[in-house]
PDB file of C-alpha atoms in Angstrom:
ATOM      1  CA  UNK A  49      85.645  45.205  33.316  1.00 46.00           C
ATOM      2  CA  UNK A  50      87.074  43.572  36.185  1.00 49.00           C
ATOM      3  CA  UNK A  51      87.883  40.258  36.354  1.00 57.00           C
ATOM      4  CA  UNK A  52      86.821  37.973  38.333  1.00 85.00           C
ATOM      5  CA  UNK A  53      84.428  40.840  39.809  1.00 92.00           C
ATOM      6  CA  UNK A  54      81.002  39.480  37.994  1.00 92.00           C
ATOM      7  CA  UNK A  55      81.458  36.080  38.448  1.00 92.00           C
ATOM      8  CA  UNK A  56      81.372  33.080  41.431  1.00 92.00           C
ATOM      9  CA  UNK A  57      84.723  31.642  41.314  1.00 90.00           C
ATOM     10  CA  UNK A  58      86.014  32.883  44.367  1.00 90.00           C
ATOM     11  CA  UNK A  59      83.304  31.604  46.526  1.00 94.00           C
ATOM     12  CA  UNK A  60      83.800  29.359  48.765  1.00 96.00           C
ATOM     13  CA  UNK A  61      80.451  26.771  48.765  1.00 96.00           C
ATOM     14  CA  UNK A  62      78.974  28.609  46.119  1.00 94.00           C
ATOM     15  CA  UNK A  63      77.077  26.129  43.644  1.00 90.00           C
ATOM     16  CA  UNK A  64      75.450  26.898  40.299  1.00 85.00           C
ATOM     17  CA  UNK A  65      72.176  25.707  41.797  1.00 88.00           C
ATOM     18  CA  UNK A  66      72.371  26.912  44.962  1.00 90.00           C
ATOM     19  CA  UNK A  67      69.382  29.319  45.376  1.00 92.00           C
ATOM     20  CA  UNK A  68      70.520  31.988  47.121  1.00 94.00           C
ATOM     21  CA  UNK A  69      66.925  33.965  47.831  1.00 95.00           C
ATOM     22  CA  UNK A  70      66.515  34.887  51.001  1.00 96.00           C
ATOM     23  CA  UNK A  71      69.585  34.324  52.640  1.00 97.00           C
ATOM     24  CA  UNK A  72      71.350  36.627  55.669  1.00 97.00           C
ATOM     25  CA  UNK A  73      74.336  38.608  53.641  1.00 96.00           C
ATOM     26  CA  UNK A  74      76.907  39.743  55.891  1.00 97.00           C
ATOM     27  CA  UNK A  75      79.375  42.170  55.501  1.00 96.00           C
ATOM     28  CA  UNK A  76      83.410  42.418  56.961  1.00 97.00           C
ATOM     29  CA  UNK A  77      82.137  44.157  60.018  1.00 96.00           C
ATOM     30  CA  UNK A  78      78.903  43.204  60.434  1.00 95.00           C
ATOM     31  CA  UNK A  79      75.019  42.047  59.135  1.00 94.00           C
ATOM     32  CA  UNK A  80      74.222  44.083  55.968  1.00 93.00           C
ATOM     33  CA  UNK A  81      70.559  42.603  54.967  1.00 93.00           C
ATOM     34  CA  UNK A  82      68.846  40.066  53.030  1.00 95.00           C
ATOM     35  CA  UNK A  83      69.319  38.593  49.527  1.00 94.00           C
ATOM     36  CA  UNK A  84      66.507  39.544  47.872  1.00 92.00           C
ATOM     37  CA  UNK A  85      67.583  37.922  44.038  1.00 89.00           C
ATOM     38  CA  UNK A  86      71.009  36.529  42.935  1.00 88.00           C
ATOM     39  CA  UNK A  87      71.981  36.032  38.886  1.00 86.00           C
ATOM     40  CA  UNK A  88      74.248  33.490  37.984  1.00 83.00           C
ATOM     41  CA  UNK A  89      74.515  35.363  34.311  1.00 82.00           C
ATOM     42  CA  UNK A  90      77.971  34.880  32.748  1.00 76.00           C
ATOM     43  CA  UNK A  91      79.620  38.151  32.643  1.00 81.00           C
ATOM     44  CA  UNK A  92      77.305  39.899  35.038  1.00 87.00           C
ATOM     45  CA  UNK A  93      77.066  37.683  37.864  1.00 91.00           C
ATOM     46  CA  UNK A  94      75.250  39.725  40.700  1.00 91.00           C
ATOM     47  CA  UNK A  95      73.228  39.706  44.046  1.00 92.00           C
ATOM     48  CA  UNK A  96      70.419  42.363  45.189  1.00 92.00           C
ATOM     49  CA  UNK A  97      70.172  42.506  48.625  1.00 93.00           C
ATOM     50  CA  UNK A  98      67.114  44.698  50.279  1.00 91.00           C
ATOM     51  CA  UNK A  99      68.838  46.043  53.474  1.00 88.00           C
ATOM     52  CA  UNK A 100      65.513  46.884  55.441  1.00 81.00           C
ATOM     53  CA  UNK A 101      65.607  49.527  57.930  1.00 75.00           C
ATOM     54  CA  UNK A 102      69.753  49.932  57.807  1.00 66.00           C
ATOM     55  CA  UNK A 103      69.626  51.982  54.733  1.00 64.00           C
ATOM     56  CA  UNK A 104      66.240  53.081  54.612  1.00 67.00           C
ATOM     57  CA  UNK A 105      65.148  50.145  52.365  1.00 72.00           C
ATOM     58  CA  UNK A 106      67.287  50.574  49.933  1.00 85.00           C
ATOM     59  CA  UNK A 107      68.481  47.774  47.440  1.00 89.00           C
ATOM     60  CA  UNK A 108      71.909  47.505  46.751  1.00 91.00           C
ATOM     61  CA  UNK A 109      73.727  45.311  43.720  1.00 92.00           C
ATOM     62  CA  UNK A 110      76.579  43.404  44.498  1.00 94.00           C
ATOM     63  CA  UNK A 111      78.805  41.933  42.131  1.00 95.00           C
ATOM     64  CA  UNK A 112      79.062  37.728  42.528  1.00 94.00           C
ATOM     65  CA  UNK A 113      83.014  38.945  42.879  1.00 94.00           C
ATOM     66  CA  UNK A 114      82.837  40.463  46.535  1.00 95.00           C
ATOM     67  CA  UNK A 115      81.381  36.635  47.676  1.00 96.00           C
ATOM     68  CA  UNK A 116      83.734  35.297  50.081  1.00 96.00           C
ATOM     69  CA  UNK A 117      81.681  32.214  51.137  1.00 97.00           C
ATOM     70  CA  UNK A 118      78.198  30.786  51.105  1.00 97.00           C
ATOM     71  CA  UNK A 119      77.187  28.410  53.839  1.00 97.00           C
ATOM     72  CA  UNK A 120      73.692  26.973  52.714  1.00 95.00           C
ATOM     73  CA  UNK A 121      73.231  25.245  56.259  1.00 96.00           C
ATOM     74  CA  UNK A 122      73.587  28.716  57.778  1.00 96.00           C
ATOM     75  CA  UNK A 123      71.587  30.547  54.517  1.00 97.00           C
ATOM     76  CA  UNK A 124      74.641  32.977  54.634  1.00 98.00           C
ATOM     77  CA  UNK A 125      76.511  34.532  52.323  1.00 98.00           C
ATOM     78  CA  UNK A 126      79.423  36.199  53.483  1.00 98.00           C
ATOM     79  CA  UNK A 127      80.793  39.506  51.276  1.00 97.00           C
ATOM     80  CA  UNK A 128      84.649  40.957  51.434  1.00 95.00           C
ATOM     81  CA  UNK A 129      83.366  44.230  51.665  1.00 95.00           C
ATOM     82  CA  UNK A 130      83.181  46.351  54.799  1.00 95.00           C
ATOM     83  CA  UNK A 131      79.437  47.971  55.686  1.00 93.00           C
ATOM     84  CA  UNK A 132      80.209  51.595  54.421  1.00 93.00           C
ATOM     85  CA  UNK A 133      81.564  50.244  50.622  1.00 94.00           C
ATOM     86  CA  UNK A 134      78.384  48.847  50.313  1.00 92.00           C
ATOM     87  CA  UNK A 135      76.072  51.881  51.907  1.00 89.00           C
ATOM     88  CA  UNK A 136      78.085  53.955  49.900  1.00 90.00           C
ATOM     89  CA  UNK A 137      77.427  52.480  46.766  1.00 91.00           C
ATOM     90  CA  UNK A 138      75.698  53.199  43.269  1.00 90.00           C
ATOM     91  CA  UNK A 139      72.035  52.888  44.656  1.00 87.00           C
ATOM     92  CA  UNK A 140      70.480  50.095  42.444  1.00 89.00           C
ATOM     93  CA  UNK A 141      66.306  50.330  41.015  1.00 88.00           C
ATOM     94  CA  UNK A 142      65.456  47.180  39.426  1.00 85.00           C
ATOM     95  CA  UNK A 143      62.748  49.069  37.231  1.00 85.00           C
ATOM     96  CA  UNK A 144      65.680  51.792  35.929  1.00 87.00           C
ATOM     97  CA  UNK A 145      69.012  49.241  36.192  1.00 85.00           C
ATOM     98  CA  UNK A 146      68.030  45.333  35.465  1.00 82.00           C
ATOM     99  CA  UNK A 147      69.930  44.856  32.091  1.00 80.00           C
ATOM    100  CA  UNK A 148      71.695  48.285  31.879  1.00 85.00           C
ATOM    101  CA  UNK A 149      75.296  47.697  30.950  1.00 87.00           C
ATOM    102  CA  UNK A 150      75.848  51.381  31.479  1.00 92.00           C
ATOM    103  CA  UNK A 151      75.156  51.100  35.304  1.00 90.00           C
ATOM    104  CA  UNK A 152      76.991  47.696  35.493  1.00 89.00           C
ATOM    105  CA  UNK A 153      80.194  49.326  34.639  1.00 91.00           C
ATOM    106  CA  UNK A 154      79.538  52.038  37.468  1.00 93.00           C
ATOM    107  CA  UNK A 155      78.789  49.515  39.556  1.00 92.00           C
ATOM    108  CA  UNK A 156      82.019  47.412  38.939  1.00 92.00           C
ATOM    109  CA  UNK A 157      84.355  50.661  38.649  1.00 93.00           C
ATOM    110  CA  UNK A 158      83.121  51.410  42.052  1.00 94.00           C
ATOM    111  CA  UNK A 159      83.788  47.756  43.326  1.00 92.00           C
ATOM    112  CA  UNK A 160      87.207  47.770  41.756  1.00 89.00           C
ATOM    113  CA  UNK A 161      87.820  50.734  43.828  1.00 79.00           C
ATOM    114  CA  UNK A 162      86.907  49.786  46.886  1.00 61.00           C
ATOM    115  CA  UNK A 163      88.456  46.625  47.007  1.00 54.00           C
TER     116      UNK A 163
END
């Protein structure tokens, strides 16, 4: 596993008990969709964000790694990922992938990638 890919440390504002539901997530290049749930769990730190209409309502897992910054004022989060990584990633189903280490580890190999 990567590290530093499933965990906070690298983001700027970011605080344990920030609630991050609901905020705008935006991407290198551009406005990606909106948080729908965030998980502060050690080791597997993520965000699901529910990008509406960009790609076709699909939810998408982030790893708390890619967080650049987090301005609560704004309810932003800012990812260093570029629009395409994250449309082209491991499509995420909360009913198939909450708690599957399996998928995780997809899910980080293909962050670790595209960094």
């Amino acid at each position: 596993m990567s590290s530093g890919l499933w965990d906070y440390s690298n983001a700027e504002g970011y605080g344990a008990t920030l609630d991050l539901t609901g905020y705008r997530v935006e991407a290198k290049d551009g406005y990606v969709g909106k948080l729908d749930r965030h998980s502060p769990d050690v080791d597997f730190a993520h965000l699901v964000v529910d990008t509406g209409p960009w790609v076709l309502g699909r939810e998408i897992l982030l790893p708390a790694g890619t967080v650049r910054r987090v301005d609560a004022g704004e309810r932003a989060v800012w990812v260093n990922r570029t629009k395409d990584e994250i449309k082209n990633a491991p499509e995420y189903h909360q009913d198939r992938h909450a708690g599957d280490l399996d998928y995780h580890l997809t899910v980080g190999d293909y962050y670790s990638g595209a960094a």
